[in-house]
Short mmCIF file of C-alpha atoms in Angstrom, two decimals:
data_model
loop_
_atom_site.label_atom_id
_atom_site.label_comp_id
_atom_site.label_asym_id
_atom_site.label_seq_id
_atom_site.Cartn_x
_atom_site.Cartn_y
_atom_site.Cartn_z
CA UNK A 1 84.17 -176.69 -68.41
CA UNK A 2 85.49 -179.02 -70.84
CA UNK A 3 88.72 -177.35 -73.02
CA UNK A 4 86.79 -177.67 -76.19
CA UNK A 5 84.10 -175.21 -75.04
CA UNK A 6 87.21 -172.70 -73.81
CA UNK A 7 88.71 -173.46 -77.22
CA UNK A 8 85.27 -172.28 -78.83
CA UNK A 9 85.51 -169.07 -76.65
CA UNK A 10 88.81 -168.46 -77.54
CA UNK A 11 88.16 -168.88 -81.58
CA UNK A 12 85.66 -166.10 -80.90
CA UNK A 13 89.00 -163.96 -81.23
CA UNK A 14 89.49 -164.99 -84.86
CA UNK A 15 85.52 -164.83 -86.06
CA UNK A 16 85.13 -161.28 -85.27
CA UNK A 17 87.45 -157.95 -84.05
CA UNK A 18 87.20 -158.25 -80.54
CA UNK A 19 90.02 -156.30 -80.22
CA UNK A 20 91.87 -153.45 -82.02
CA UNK A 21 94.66 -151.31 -81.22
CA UNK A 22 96.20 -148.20 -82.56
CA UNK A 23 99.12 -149.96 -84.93
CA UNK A 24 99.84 -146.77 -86.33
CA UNK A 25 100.40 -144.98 -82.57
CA UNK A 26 102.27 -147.84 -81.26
CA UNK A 27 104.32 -147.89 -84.12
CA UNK A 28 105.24 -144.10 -84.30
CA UNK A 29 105.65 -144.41 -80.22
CA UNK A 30 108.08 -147.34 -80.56
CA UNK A 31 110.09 -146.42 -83.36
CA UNK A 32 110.63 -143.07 -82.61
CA UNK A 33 111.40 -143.88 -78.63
CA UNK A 34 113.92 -146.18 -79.95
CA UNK A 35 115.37 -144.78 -82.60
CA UNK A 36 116.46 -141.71 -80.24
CA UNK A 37 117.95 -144.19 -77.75
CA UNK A 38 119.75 -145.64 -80.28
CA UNK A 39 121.28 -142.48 -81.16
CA UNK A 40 121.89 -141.53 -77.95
CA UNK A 41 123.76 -144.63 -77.20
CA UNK A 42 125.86 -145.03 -80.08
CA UNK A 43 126.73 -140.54 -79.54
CA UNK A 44 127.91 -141.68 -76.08
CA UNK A 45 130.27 -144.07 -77.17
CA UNK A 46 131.63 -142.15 -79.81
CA UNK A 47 131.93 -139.34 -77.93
CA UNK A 48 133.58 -141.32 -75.10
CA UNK A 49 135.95 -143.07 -77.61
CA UNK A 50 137.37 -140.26 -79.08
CA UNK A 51 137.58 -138.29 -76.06
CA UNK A 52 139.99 -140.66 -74.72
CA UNK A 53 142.03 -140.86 -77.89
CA UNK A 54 141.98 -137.02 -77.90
CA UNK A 55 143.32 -137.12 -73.63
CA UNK A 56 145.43 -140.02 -74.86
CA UNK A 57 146.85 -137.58 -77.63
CA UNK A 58 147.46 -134.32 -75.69
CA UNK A 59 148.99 -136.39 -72.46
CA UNK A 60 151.64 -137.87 -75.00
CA UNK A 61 152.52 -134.52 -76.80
CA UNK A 62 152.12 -132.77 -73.34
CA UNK A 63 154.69 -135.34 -71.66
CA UNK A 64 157.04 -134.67 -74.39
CA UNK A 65 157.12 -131.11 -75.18
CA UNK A 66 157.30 -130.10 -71.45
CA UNK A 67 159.70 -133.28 -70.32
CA UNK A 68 156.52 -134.21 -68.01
CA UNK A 69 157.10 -138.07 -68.46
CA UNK A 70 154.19 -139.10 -66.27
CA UNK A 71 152.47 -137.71 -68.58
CA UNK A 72 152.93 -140.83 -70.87
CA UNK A 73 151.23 -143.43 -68.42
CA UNK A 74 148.11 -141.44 -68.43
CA UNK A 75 148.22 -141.47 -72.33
CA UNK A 76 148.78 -145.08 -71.88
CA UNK A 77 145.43 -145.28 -70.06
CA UNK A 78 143.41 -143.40 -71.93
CA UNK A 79 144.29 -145.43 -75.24
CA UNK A 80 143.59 -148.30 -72.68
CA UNK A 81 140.22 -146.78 -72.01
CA UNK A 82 139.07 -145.98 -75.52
CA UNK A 83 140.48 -149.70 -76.85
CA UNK A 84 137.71 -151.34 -74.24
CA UNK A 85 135.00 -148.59 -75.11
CA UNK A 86 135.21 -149.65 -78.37
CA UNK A 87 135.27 -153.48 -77.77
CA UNK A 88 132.24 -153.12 -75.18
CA UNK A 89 130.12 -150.92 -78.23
CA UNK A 90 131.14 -154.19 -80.63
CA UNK A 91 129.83 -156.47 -77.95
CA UNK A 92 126.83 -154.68 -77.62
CA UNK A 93 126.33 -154.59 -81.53
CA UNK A 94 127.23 -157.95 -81.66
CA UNK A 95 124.80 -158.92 -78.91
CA UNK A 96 121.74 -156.87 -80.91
CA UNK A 97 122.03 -158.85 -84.06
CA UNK A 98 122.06 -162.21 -82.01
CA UNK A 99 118.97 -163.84 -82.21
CA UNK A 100 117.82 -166.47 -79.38
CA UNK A 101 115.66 -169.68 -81.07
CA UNK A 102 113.55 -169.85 -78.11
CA UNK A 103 112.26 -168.37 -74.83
CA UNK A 104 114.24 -170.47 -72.35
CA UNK A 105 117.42 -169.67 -74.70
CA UNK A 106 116.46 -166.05 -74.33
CA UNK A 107 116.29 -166.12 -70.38
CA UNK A 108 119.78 -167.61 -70.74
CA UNK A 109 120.71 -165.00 -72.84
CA UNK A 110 119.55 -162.46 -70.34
CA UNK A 111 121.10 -164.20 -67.18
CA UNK A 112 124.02 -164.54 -69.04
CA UNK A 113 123.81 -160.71 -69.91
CA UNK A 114 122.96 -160.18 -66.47
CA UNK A 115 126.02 -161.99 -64.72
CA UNK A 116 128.33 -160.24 -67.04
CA UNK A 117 127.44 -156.56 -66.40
CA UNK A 118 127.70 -158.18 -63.25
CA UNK A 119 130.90 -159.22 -62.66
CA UNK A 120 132.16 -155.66 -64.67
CA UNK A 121 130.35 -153.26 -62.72
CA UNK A 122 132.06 -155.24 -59.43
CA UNK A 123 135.47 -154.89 -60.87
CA UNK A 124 135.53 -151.28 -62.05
CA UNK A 125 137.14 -150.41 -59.02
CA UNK A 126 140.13 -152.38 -60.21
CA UNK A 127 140.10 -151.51 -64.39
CA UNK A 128 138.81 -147.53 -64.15
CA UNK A 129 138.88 -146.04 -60.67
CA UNK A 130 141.89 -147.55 -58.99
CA UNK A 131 144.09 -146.71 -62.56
CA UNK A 132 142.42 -143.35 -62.44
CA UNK A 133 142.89 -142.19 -58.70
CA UNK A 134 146.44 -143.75 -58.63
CA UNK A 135 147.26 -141.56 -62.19
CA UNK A 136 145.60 -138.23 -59.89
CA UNK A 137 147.88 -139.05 -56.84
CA UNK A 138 150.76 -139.66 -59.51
CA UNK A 139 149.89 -136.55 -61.42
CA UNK A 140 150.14 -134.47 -58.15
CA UNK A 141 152.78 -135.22 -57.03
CA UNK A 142 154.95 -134.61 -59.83
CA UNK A 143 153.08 -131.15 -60.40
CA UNK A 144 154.86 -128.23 -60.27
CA UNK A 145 152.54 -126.86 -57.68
CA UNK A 146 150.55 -129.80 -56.15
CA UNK A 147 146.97 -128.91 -55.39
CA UNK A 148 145.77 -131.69 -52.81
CA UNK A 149 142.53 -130.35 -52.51
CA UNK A 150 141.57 -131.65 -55.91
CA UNK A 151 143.26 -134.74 -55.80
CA UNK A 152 141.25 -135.19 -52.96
CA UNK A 153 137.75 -133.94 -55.18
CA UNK A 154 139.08 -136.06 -57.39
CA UNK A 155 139.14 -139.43 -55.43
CA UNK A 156 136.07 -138.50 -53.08
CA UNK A 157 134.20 -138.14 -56.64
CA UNK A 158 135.48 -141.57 -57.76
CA UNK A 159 134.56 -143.30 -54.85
CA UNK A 160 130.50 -141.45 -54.85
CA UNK A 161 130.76 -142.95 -58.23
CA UNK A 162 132.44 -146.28 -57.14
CA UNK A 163 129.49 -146.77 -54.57
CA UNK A 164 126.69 -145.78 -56.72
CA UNK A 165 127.94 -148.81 -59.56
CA UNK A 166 127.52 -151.06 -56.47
CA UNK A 167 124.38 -149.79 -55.01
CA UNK A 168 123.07 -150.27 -59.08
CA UNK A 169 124.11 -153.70 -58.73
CA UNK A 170 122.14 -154.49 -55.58
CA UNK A 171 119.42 -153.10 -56.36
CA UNK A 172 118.60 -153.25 -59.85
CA UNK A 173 120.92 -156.14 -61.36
CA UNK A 174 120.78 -158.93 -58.74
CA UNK A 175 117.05 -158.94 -58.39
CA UNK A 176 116.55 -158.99 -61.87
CA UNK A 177 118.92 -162.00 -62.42
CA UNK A 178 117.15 -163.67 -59.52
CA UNK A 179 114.10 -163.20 -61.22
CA UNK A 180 115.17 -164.87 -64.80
CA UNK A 181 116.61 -167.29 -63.12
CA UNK A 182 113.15 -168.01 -61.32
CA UNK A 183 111.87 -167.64 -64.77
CA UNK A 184 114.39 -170.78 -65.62
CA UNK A 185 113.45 -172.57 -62.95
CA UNK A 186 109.57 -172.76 -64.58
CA UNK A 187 110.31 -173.56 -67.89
CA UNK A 188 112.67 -176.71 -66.89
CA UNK B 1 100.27 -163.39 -94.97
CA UNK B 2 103.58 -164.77 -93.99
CA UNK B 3 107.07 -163.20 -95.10
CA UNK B 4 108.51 -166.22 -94.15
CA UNK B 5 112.28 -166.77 -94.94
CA UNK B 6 112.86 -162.70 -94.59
CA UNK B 7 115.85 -161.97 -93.03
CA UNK B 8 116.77 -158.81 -91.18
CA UNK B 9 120.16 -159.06 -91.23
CA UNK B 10 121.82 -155.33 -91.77
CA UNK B 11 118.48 -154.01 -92.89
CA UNK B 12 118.08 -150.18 -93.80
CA UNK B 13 116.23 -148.06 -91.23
CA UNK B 14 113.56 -147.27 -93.50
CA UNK B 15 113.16 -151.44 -94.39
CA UNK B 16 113.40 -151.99 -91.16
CA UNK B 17 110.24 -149.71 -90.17
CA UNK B 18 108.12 -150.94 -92.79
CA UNK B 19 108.29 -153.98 -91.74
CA UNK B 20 107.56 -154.15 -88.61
CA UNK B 21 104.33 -151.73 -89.32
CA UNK B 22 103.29 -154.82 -91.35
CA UNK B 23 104.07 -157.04 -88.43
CA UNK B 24 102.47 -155.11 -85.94
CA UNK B 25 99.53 -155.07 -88.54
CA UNK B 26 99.69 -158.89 -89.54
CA UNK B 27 100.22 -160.23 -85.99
CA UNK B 28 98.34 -157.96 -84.00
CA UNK B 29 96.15 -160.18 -82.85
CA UNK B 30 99.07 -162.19 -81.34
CA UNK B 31 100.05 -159.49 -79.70
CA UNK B 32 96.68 -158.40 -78.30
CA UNK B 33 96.30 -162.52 -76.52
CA UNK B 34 99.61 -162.35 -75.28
CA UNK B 35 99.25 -158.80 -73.51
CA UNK B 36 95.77 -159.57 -72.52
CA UNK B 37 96.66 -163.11 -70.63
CA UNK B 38 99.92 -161.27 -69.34
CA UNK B 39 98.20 -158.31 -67.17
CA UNK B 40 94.71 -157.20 -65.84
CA UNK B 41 94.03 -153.85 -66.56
CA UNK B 42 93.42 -151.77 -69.38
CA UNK B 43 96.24 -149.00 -68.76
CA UNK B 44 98.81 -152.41 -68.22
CA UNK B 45 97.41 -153.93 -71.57
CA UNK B 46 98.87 -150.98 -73.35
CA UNK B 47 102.10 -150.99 -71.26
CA UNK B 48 102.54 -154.34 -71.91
CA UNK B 49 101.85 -154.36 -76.07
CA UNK B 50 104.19 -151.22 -75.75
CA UNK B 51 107.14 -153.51 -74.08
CA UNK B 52 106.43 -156.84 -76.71
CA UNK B 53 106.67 -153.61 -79.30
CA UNK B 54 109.81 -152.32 -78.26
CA UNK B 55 111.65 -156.11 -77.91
CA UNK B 56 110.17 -156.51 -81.21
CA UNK B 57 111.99 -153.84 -82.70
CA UNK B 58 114.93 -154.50 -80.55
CA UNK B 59 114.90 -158.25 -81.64
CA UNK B 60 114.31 -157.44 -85.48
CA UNK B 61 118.13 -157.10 -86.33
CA UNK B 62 118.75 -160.63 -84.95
CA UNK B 63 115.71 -162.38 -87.14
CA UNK B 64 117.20 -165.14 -89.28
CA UNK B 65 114.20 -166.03 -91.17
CA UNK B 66 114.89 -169.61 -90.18
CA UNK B 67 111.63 -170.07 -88.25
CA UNK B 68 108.28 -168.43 -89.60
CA UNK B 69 107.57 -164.97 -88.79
CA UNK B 70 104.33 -165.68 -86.75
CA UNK B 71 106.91 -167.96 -84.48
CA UNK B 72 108.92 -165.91 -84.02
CA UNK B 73 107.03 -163.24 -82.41
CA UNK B 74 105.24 -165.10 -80.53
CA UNK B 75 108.47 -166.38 -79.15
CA UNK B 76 109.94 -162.58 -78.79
CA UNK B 77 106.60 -161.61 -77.64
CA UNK B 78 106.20 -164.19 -74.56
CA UNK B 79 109.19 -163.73 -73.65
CA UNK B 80 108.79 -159.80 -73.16
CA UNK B 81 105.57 -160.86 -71.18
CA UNK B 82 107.56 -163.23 -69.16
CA UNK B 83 109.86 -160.86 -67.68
CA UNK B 84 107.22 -158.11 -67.63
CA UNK B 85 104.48 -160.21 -65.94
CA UNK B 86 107.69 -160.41 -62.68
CA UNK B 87 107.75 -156.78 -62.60
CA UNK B 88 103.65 -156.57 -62.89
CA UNK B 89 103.27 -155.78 -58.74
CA UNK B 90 105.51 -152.45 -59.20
CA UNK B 91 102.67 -151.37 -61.96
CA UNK B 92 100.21 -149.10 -59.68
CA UNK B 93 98.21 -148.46 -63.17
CA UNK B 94 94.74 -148.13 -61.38
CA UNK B 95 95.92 -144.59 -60.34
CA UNK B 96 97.05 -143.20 -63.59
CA UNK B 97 95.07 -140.77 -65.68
CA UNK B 98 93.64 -142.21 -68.86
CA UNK B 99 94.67 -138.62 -69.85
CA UNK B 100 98.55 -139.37 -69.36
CA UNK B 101 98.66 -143.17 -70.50
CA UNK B 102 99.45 -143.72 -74.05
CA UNK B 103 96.27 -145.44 -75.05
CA UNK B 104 96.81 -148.06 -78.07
CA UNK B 105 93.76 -150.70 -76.93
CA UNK B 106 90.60 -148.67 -79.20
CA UNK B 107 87.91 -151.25 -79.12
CA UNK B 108 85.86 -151.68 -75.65
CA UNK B 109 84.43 -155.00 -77.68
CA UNK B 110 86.89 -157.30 -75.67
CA UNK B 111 85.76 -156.09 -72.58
CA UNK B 112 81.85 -156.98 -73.54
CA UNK B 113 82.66 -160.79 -73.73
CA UNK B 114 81.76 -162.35 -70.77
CA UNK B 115 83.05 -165.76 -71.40
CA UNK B 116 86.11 -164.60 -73.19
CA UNK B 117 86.84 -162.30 -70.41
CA UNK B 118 86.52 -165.11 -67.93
CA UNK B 119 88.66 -167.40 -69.64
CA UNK B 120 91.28 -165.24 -69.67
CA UNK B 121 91.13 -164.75 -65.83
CA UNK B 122 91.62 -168.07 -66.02
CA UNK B 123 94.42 -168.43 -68.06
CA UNK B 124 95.90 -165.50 -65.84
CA UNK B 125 95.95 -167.40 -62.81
CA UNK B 126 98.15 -169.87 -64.12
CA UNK B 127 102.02 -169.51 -63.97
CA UNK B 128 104.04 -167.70 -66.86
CA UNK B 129 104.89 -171.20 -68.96
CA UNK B 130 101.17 -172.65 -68.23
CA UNK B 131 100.56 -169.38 -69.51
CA UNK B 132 102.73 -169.57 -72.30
CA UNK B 133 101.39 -173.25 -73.43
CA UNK B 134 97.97 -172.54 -72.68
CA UNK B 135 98.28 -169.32 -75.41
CA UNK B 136 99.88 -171.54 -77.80
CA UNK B 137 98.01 -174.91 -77.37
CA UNK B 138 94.80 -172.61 -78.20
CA UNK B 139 96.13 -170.87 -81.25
CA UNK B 140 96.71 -174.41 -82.67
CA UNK B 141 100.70 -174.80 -82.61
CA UNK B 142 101.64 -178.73 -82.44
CA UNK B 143 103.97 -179.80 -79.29
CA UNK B 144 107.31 -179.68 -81.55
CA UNK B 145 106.17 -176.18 -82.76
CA UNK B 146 105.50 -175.07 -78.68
CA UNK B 147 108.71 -177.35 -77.64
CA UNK B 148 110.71 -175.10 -80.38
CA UNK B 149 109.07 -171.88 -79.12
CA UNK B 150 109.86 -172.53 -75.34
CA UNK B 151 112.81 -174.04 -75.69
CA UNK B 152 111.72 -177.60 -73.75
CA UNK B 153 111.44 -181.08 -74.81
CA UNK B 154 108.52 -182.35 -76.52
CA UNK B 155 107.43 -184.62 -73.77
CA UNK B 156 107.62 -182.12 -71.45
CA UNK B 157 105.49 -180.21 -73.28
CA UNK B 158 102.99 -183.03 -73.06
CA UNK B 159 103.05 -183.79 -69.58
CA UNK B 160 102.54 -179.88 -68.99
CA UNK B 161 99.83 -179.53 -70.96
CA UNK B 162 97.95 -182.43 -69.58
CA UNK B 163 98.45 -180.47 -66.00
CA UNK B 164 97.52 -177.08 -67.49
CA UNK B 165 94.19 -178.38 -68.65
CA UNK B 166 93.03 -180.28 -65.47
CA UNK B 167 94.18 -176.88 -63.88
CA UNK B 168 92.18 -175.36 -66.48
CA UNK B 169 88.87 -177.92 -65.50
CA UNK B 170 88.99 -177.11 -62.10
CA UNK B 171 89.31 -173.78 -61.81
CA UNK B 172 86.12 -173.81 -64.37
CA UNK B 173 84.68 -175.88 -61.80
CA UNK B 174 85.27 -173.80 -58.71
CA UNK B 175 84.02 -170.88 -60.93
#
């Protein structure tokens, strides 16, 4: 069939309704779905953020009411931790109101996404975990009556989570970067 | 009509809902092509119009108003289809309940169409940028309007083209 003739069945589209769908119920569906995740998200951080000012907080005035100066690494941390919370919710922001010209510059966007969540979720052994066992071994040992058994909770906890962020990784990131990269591939 | 040159740049909430009711209104056809030449069945229409919705409204914040509106979506919109069309194998929609699927497609008009259904078979066997041009070369966008959509050179879009429609001729041949 010659591509004026598919061109003629495709203008069919535009002479008459051959189509319709529910605006209004996609609309309500969309907005409200993503207006609540929105929320959600942007609760989490906050909540996150000033939990870890508020540890950060009592861990200082802890340390230096009761002379327990490890306390004041810990508060170090936990400012640490609420610092990057906050500069991973501005990247995030930031990354929303970006707008990508075209679909290859969107894949690239994605990939680039992608490799970055990437590369963070493989080193949160050494920014979050690591910091946070060594401050629970640290911690109990200068208790004033060491309890082992949750240190060890503690770190056997850490590392479930530790191997989950991997598994994530494996499973869900790769593939999907191998994928837009695929997607690359095609449009070059 | 176009809003062209409206920017969405630290819109309200409630600004930012009306319009994109009157985009999903004004450009709903654009949608329904690109969902329709993205997946086969009914129930994955309706999934797929749902995920071009939702990267629509995601997207909205980031809308410069530099290109035209219509351009835009369809850029937002093929791209959501791109990366959807990847994950289309995973989709086992043939056993869900009509009952549980949010149903957005009303009209069973589309489905009457012989020849329109057939060419979009068609256009569904081709690769997710054939795809792509073959959506856009129909709806009448020039080369430098697809080559600013995609994202590739004008030439290329030429020389792809030419391949998509003797793809296009022979599988109307074999048919």
């Amino acid at each position: 069939m010659e591509f004026e003739k598919m061109q003629k069945i495709w203008d069919q589209q535009n002479e008459r309704t051959v189509y319709a769908f529910d605006e209004e119920q996609l609309f309500n569906k969309v907005v409200k779905k993503q207006s609540s995740i929105s929320k959600m998200v942007g609760c989490f951080e906050w909540t996150a953020i000033l939990t870890f000012i508020g540890l950060a907080g009592f861990s200082f005035i802890e340390g230096i009411n009761k002379a327990e100066y490890y306390q004041l690494p810990l508060s170090l941390l936990f400012i640490g931790l609420a610092v990057y919370m906050f500069r991973d919710r501005h990247q995030r922001l930031a990354l929303l109101n970006s707008d990508t010209k075209t679909v290859k510059a969107s894949v690239e966007h994605a990939i680039t996404t992608l490799s970055y969540q990437i590369r963070r979720q493989k080193n949160i052994k050494w920014w979050f975990f690591i910091p946070l066992s060594l401050v629970a071994i640290y911690q109990n040992y200068f208790a004033e009556t060491p309890m082992l058994w949750k240190t060890l909770l503690a770190l056997t906890l850490m590392a479930g989570l530790y191997w989950l962020t991997q598994r994530e990784i494996r499973c869900k990131f790769l593939p999907k970067r191998k994928e837009l990269e695929s997607i690359r591939e095609l449009i070059d | 009509m176009e809003i062209a040159g409206e920017s969405a740049i630290k819109m309200q909430e409630n600004q930012r809902r009306m319009l994109f009711k009157q985009w999903l209104t004004e450009h709903k056809g654009l949608l329904f092509k690109v969902a329709r030449s993205f997946s086969r069945e009914p129930s994955d229409h309706d999934d797929l119009l749902q995920e071009i919705s939702i990267q629509l409204w995601n997207a909205m914040p980031g809308f410069r108003g530099e290109a035209k509106v219509s351009t835009w979506i369809y850029k937002v919109a093929l791209f959501a289809a791109i990366t959807w069309s990847r994950k289309e194998t995973k989709h086992t929609s043939t056993t869900q309940s009509l009952d549980d699927a949010d149903v957005f497609l009303t009209s069973s008009e589309a489905s009457k169409n012989d020849s329109l259904n057939w060419l979009y078979a068609q256009i569904r066997q081709l690769n997710e940028i054939d795809r792509s041009l073959t959506l856009l070369m129909l709806d009448g966008y020039s080369y430098e309007e697809m080559s600013q959509i995609l994202g590739i050179s004008q030439s290329n879009v030429g020389v792809k083209i030419s391949r998509v429609k003797l793809k296009l001729a022979s599988l109307s041949e074999e048919k």
